[in-house]
Short mmCIF file of C-alpha atoms in Angstrom, two decimals:
data_model
loop_
_atom_site.label_atom_id
_atom_site.label_comp_id
_atom_site.label_asym_id
_atom_site.label_seq_id
_atom_site.Cartn_x
_atom_site.Cartn_y
_atom_site.Cartn_z
CA MET A 7 -26.44 -10.37 6.67
CA ASP A 8 -23.00 -11.66 7.70
CA ASP A 9 -19.68 -9.85 7.02
CA ILE A 10 -18.55 -12.09 4.15
CA GLN A 11 -21.84 -11.64 2.30
CA LEU A 12 -21.58 -7.87 2.81
CA ILE A 13 -18.05 -7.80 1.37
CA GLN A 14 -19.13 -9.87 -1.63
CA GLU A 15 -21.99 -7.49 -2.43
CA LEU A 16 -19.74 -4.46 -2.07
CA GLY A 17 -17.25 -6.07 -4.45
CA GLN A 18 -19.93 -6.31 -7.12
CA GLU A 19 -19.78 -2.55 -7.49
CA THR A 20 -16.60 -3.04 -9.50
CA PRO A 21 -17.45 -5.92 -11.89
CA LEU A 22 -14.83 -7.57 -14.04
CA PRO A 23 -15.02 -7.06 -17.84
CA THR A 24 -17.60 -9.29 -19.57
CA SER A 25 -16.62 -11.66 -22.36
CA ASP A 26 -18.91 -9.78 -24.79
CA ARG A 27 -17.17 -6.46 -24.15
CA LEU A 28 -13.76 -8.07 -24.40
CA ALA A 29 -14.80 -9.68 -27.71
CA GLN A 30 -15.74 -6.26 -29.08
CA ALA A 31 -12.34 -4.95 -28.08
CA ARG A 32 -10.61 -7.87 -29.77
CA ASP A 33 -12.58 -7.25 -33.00
CA ARG A 34 -11.51 -3.60 -33.01
CA LEU A 35 -7.95 -4.63 -32.29
CA ALA A 36 -7.96 -7.10 -35.20
CA SER A 37 -9.26 -4.40 -37.55
CA ALA A 38 -6.60 -2.00 -36.36
CA MET A 39 -3.84 -4.57 -36.91
CA ALA A 40 -5.11 -5.31 -40.42
CA ALA A 41 -4.93 -1.64 -41.39
CA PRO A 42 -1.72 -0.20 -42.98
CA PRO A 43 0.79 0.61 -40.23
CA SER A 44 1.14 4.23 -39.21
CA THR A 45 4.50 5.92 -39.58
CA ASP A 46 3.99 7.89 -36.37
CA VAL A 47 3.88 5.55 -33.40
CA ARG A 48 2.76 8.38 -31.14
CA THR A 49 -0.71 8.15 -32.65
CA VAL A 50 -1.28 4.70 -31.15
CA ARG A 51 0.75 4.87 -27.93
CA PRO A 52 -1.57 4.80 -24.89
CA ALA A 53 -1.76 8.29 -23.47
CA ARG A 54 -1.89 7.12 -19.84
CA ARG A 55 0.76 4.39 -19.96
CA ARG A 56 2.85 4.47 -16.77
CA SER A 57 5.18 1.46 -16.94
CA THR A 58 6.08 -1.26 -19.42
CA TRP A 59 7.66 -3.64 -16.93
CA ARG A 60 5.30 -6.48 -17.81
CA LEU A 61 6.26 -6.53 -21.48
CA ALA A 62 9.49 -7.36 -23.30
CA TRP A 63 10.14 -4.40 -25.59
CA THR A 64 13.38 -5.60 -27.21
CA GLY A 65 13.76 -7.40 -30.51
CA PHE A 66 10.52 -6.28 -32.14
CA ALA A 67 11.73 -3.73 -34.69
CA ALA A 68 10.60 -5.83 -37.66
CA THR A 69 7.01 -5.93 -36.42
CA ALA A 70 6.81 -2.62 -34.58
CA SER A 71 3.32 -1.70 -35.71
CA ALA A 72 1.74 -5.02 -34.72
CA ALA A 73 3.59 -5.16 -31.40
CA LEU A 74 2.54 -1.64 -30.55
CA ALA A 75 -1.09 -2.44 -31.32
CA VAL A 76 -0.91 -5.41 -28.95
CA ALA A 77 0.74 -3.20 -26.32
CA VAL A 78 -2.16 -0.76 -26.57
CA TYR A 79 -4.58 -3.59 -25.85
CA VAL A 80 -2.57 -5.08 -22.97
CA LEU A 81 -1.61 -1.87 -21.18
CA ALA A 82 -4.56 0.39 -21.92
CA PRO A 83 -7.51 -1.44 -23.52
CA ASP A 84 -9.77 1.41 -22.42
CA GLN A 85 -8.20 3.26 -25.38
CA VAL A 86 -9.37 0.47 -27.71
CA GLY A 87 -12.54 -1.08 -26.41
CA GLY A 88 -13.75 1.06 -23.51
CA GLU A 89 -12.42 -1.36 -20.86
CA VAL A 90 -9.85 -1.11 -18.09
CA PRO A 91 -7.22 -3.88 -17.88
CA ALA A 92 -8.68 -7.07 -16.43
CA ALA A 93 -5.91 -7.26 -13.80
CA ASN A 94 -6.62 -3.70 -12.68
CA ALA A 95 -10.36 -4.38 -12.54
CA GLU A 96 -9.85 -7.48 -10.41
CA ALA A 97 -7.32 -5.70 -8.19
CA ALA A 98 -9.65 -2.75 -7.72
CA GLN A 99 -12.45 -5.12 -6.73
CA VAL A 100 -10.26 -6.70 -4.04
CA LEU A 101 -9.09 -3.30 -2.78
CA HIS A 102 -12.62 -1.89 -2.55
CA GLN A 103 -13.63 -4.97 -0.56
CA ALA A 104 -10.59 -4.42 1.67
CA ALA A 105 -11.73 -0.84 2.20
CA ALA A 106 -15.15 -2.12 3.29
CA ALA A 107 -13.46 -4.56 5.69
CA ALA A 108 -11.34 -1.74 7.16
CA LEU A 109 -14.46 0.25 7.98
CA ARG A 110 -15.71 -2.56 10.23
CA VAL A 111 -12.70 -2.25 12.56
CA PRO A 112 -13.49 -0.32 15.80
CA ASP A 113 -12.45 3.31 15.57
CA VAL A 114 -10.03 4.60 18.20
CA GLU A 115 -8.73 8.19 18.26
CA PRO A 116 -5.31 8.20 19.95
CA ARG A 117 -4.25 10.84 22.45
CA ALA A 118 -1.01 12.72 21.91
CA ASN A 119 0.61 11.17 25.00
CA GLN A 120 -0.07 7.58 23.93
CA PHE A 121 1.89 5.12 21.80
CA VAL A 122 1.16 3.06 18.70
CA TYR A 123 2.12 -0.56 19.37
CA VAL A 124 2.77 -2.77 16.34
CA LYS A 125 3.80 -6.41 16.43
CA SER A 126 5.01 -7.86 13.14
CA GLN A 127 6.77 -10.95 11.86
CA SER A 128 9.28 -11.48 9.08
CA GLY A 129 10.13 -15.15 8.80
CA GLY A 130 11.63 -16.13 12.15
CA GLU A 131 11.98 -12.53 13.37
CA ILE A 132 9.39 -10.99 15.69
CA ARG A 133 9.41 -7.21 15.83
CA GLN A 134 7.61 -5.11 18.44
CA ILE A 135 7.66 -1.35 18.31
CA TRP A 136 6.16 1.42 20.45
CA ARG A 137 6.06 4.73 18.56
CA SER A 138 4.96 8.02 20.07
CA VAL A 139 1.58 9.14 18.75
CA ASP A 140 2.78 12.74 18.32
CA GLY A 141 6.47 11.90 17.88
CA THR A 142 7.68 13.79 20.96
CA ARG A 143 7.92 10.93 23.49
CA ASP A 144 10.53 8.22 23.80
CA GLY A 145 9.60 4.95 22.12
CA LEU A 146 11.14 1.50 21.95
CA LEU A 147 11.93 -1.22 19.42
CA LEU A 148 12.31 -4.90 20.35
CA ASP A 149 13.71 -7.30 17.77
CA GLN A 150 13.54 -10.99 18.60
CA VAL A 151 15.68 -13.27 16.43
CA GLY A 152 16.78 -16.81 17.27
CA GLY A 153 15.85 -16.54 20.93
CA ARG A 154 17.72 -13.26 21.38
CA THR A 155 16.04 -9.90 21.96
CA GLU A 156 17.62 -6.62 20.93
CA GLN A 157 16.31 -3.41 22.53
CA ILE A 158 16.68 -0.16 20.63
CA PRO A 159 15.48 3.09 22.23
CA LEU A 160 13.66 5.56 20.01
CA PRO A 161 14.23 9.06 21.43
CA GLY A 162 11.37 11.49 20.93
CA CYS A 163 11.79 14.86 19.26
CA ARG A 164 11.10 17.77 21.63
CA ASN A 165 11.68 21.44 20.81
CA GLY A 166 13.57 20.51 17.67
CA ARG A 167 16.11 18.28 19.48
CA ARG A 168 16.35 14.63 20.47
CA ALA A 169 18.85 12.50 22.37
CA VAL A 170 21.47 10.67 20.33
CA GLU A 171 21.10 6.88 20.20
CA LYS A 172 24.02 4.68 19.24
CA GLY A 173 24.46 0.95 19.58
CA GLY A 174 21.20 0.55 21.47
CA GLN A 175 22.16 3.16 24.09
CA VAL A 176 21.08 6.77 24.57
CA ASP A 177 23.80 9.33 25.24
CA PRO A 178 22.17 11.79 27.68
CA THR A 179 24.91 14.36 27.07
CA ARG A 180 24.30 14.70 23.34
CA THR A 181 21.34 15.82 21.23
CA GLU A 182 20.76 16.30 17.54
CA PRO A 183 18.34 18.36 15.41
CA CYS A 184 15.08 16.59 14.57
CA VAL A 185 11.55 16.89 13.30
CA PRO A 186 8.82 14.89 15.13
CA GLU A 187 7.78 11.71 13.34
CA PRO A 188 4.27 11.00 14.64
CA ALA A 189 2.98 7.44 14.54
CA TYR A 190 -0.49 8.84 13.93
CA ILE A 191 -1.13 11.53 11.31
CA GLN A 192 -4.09 13.42 12.69
CA ASP A 193 -4.94 15.38 9.55
CA LEU A 194 -4.71 12.48 7.11
CA PRO A 195 -7.55 12.94 4.57
CA THR A 196 -10.30 10.34 4.51
CA ASP A 197 -11.52 11.12 0.99
CA ALA A 198 -9.72 9.08 -1.68
CA ASP A 199 -9.10 12.04 -4.02
CA ALA A 200 -7.86 14.30 -1.23
CA LEU A 201 -5.74 11.49 0.20
CA SER A 202 -4.20 10.81 -3.21
CA ALA A 203 -3.14 14.46 -3.45
CA TYR A 204 -1.80 14.35 0.12
CA LEU A 205 0.23 11.19 -0.52
CA THR A 206 1.66 12.59 -3.75
CA ALA A 207 2.70 15.82 -2.03
CA HIS A 208 4.26 14.15 1.03
CA SER A 209 6.00 11.32 -0.81
CA GLY A 210 7.68 13.66 -3.25
CA ALA A 211 6.29 11.58 -6.10
CA ALA A 212 6.00 13.14 -9.52
CA PRO A 213 2.76 12.51 -11.42
CA GLY A 214 2.76 8.84 -12.42
CA ASP A 215 5.66 7.94 -10.09
CA THR A 216 4.21 4.68 -8.77
CA ASN A 217 7.44 3.71 -7.04
CA ALA A 218 7.67 6.75 -4.75
CA LEU A 219 3.93 6.76 -4.07
CA GLY A 220 3.87 3.03 -3.31
CA LYS A 221 6.88 3.28 -0.99
CA TYR A 222 5.16 5.96 1.07
CA ILE A 223 1.96 3.91 1.23
CA LEU A 224 3.92 0.92 2.55
CA THR A 225 5.40 3.03 5.37
CA LEU A 226 1.90 4.10 6.44
CA VAL A 227 0.45 0.58 6.58
CA ASP A 228 3.56 -0.89 8.20
CA GLU A 229 4.15 0.81 11.58
CA SER A 230 1.80 3.80 11.66
CA TYR A 231 -1.76 3.97 12.96
CA LEU A 232 -4.54 4.58 10.47
CA ARG A 233 -8.09 5.06 11.63
CA PRO A 234 -10.63 2.94 9.72
CA ASN A 235 -11.87 5.67 7.37
CA ALA A 236 -8.32 6.71 6.49
CA ARG A 237 -7.24 3.10 5.91
CA ALA A 238 -10.29 2.52 3.68
CA ALA A 239 -9.46 5.64 1.66
CA LEU A 240 -5.86 4.46 1.34
CA PHE A 241 -6.96 1.16 -0.23
CA ASP A 242 -9.22 3.09 -2.60
CA VAL A 243 -6.20 5.20 -3.63
CA VAL A 244 -4.20 2.05 -4.37
CA ALA A 245 -7.12 0.80 -6.48
CA GLY A 246 -6.57 3.77 -8.78
CA MET A 247 -2.88 3.07 -9.36
CA PRO A 248 -1.93 1.87 -12.88
CA ASN A 249 -0.72 -1.59 -13.88
CA LEU A 250 -1.71 -3.45 -10.73
CA THR A 251 -1.14 -7.18 -10.50
CA VAL A 252 -3.09 -9.85 -8.64
CA VAL A 253 -1.22 -12.67 -6.89
CA GLU A 254 -3.75 -15.39 -6.11
CA ASN A 255 -1.53 -17.47 -3.80
CA ALA A 256 0.36 -14.77 -1.91
CA THR A 257 1.68 -15.11 1.64
CA ASP A 258 2.59 -12.49 4.20
CA GLY A 259 5.80 -12.38 6.23
CA SER A 260 4.53 -15.02 8.66
CA GLY A 261 3.41 -17.41 5.92
CA ARG A 262 -0.32 -16.68 6.19
CA PRO A 263 -1.99 -17.27 2.81
CA GLY A 264 -3.91 -14.53 1.08
CA ILE A 265 -4.38 -12.60 -2.13
CA GLY A 266 -1.73 -10.07 -3.10
CA ILE A 267 -2.17 -6.77 -4.93
CA GLY A 268 1.11 -5.52 -6.33
CA TRP A 269 2.68 -2.80 -8.43
CA SER A 270 6.06 -2.26 -10.04
CA SER A 271 7.90 0.76 -11.38
CA ASP A 272 11.51 1.48 -12.31
CA GLY A 273 12.58 -2.01 -11.29
CA LYS A 274 11.11 -1.68 -7.79
CA SER A 275 7.89 -3.25 -6.57
CA GLY A 276 5.50 -3.42 -3.65
CA GLN A 277 2.66 -5.68 -2.62
CA LEU A 278 -0.15 -5.69 -0.08
CA VAL A 279 -1.59 -9.01 1.11
CA PHE A 280 -5.23 -9.48 2.14
CA ASP A 281 -7.21 -12.37 3.56
CA ALA A 282 -8.84 -14.06 0.57
CA ASN A 283 -12.18 -14.47 2.36
CA THR A 284 -12.62 -11.46 4.64
CA HIS A 285 -10.27 -9.12 2.72
CA ALA A 286 -8.76 -7.96 6.02
CA PHE A 287 -5.27 -6.52 5.59
CA LEU A 288 -2.56 -9.04 6.57
CA GLY A 289 0.64 -7.18 5.71
CA MET A 290 3.30 -7.55 3.03
CA PRO A 291 5.28 -10.53 1.73
CA GLU A 292 8.22 -9.28 3.78
CA SER A 293 6.32 -8.44 6.95
CA ALA A 294 3.10 -9.74 8.53
CA ILE A 295 1.22 -7.23 10.67
CA LEU A 296 0.07 -9.28 13.67
CA THR A 297 -1.14 -6.58 16.08
CA VAL A 298 -1.84 -2.85 15.95
CA ASP A 299 -2.97 -1.16 19.15
CA ILE A 300 -2.97 2.09 21.11
CA VAL A 301 -1.34 1.86 24.54
CA ASP A 302 -0.54 4.26 27.38
CA ARG A 303 3.03 3.18 28.13
CA VAL A 304 6.06 1.83 26.30
CA GLY A 305 6.54 -1.90 26.75
CA THR A 306 2.87 -2.63 27.46
CA GLN A 307 0.16 -4.38 25.44
CA ASN A 308 -3.60 -4.24 25.79
#
């Protein structure tokens, strides 16, 4: 069995809603709309609604009851017909397939004295960064734009202090308080439920705060190292986020085509882009992840 066939079979574990089940939901919705409107809108508001960014909620006072019934169907049809939103079902299917693809990547456990090397692209900018695995060693950032390369040292945090960097130079006579920022989180949970709790706690997100949770997830997939089982669990966590969107013709920061899975909350949004065939993670619309590796020295590549 080849990899693509394996991914397709794994994706079938999360089937999209059938037309029959959607028809049943529509019948129940029609009956509900035909009934006399309730005077208490709280009785029909979806209990688990997180965000209404996809709907225009202004100018509907004259038909509040009908509009609210439609909103229940669009945002939380599981409250009406036993189904999850079609977009969420399709997004979850893609994300579970991406999790399966992540598990096929060779597993490497970094040593504390090594560095996580990430090469990324954003339009015409190439970015290379070497981050200390445990956050205590000096790293380096190289930004290449228009034929010019800017070098920015990344001082490590040792014994609660690090050297001060300013204007691309390190001042050896000055230090500042710090907390190590490891490029590899050794104790990151690999179970989706445990990882969800971990991400919520470390992102400072309140329950249902998709924006804060999504922002923290983007930092992990951008320039940190995730072992295959942790990366797979991360995609499974995203699959459980509310109000996901599917972008069929998405591109990453280098212009590579793929399928995007996005979310939006409080006017802010995020999106992950995956290869449409293999479901391998490509990056974000703003940044394509070209290489992720573990190296022994700053400035080197395997």
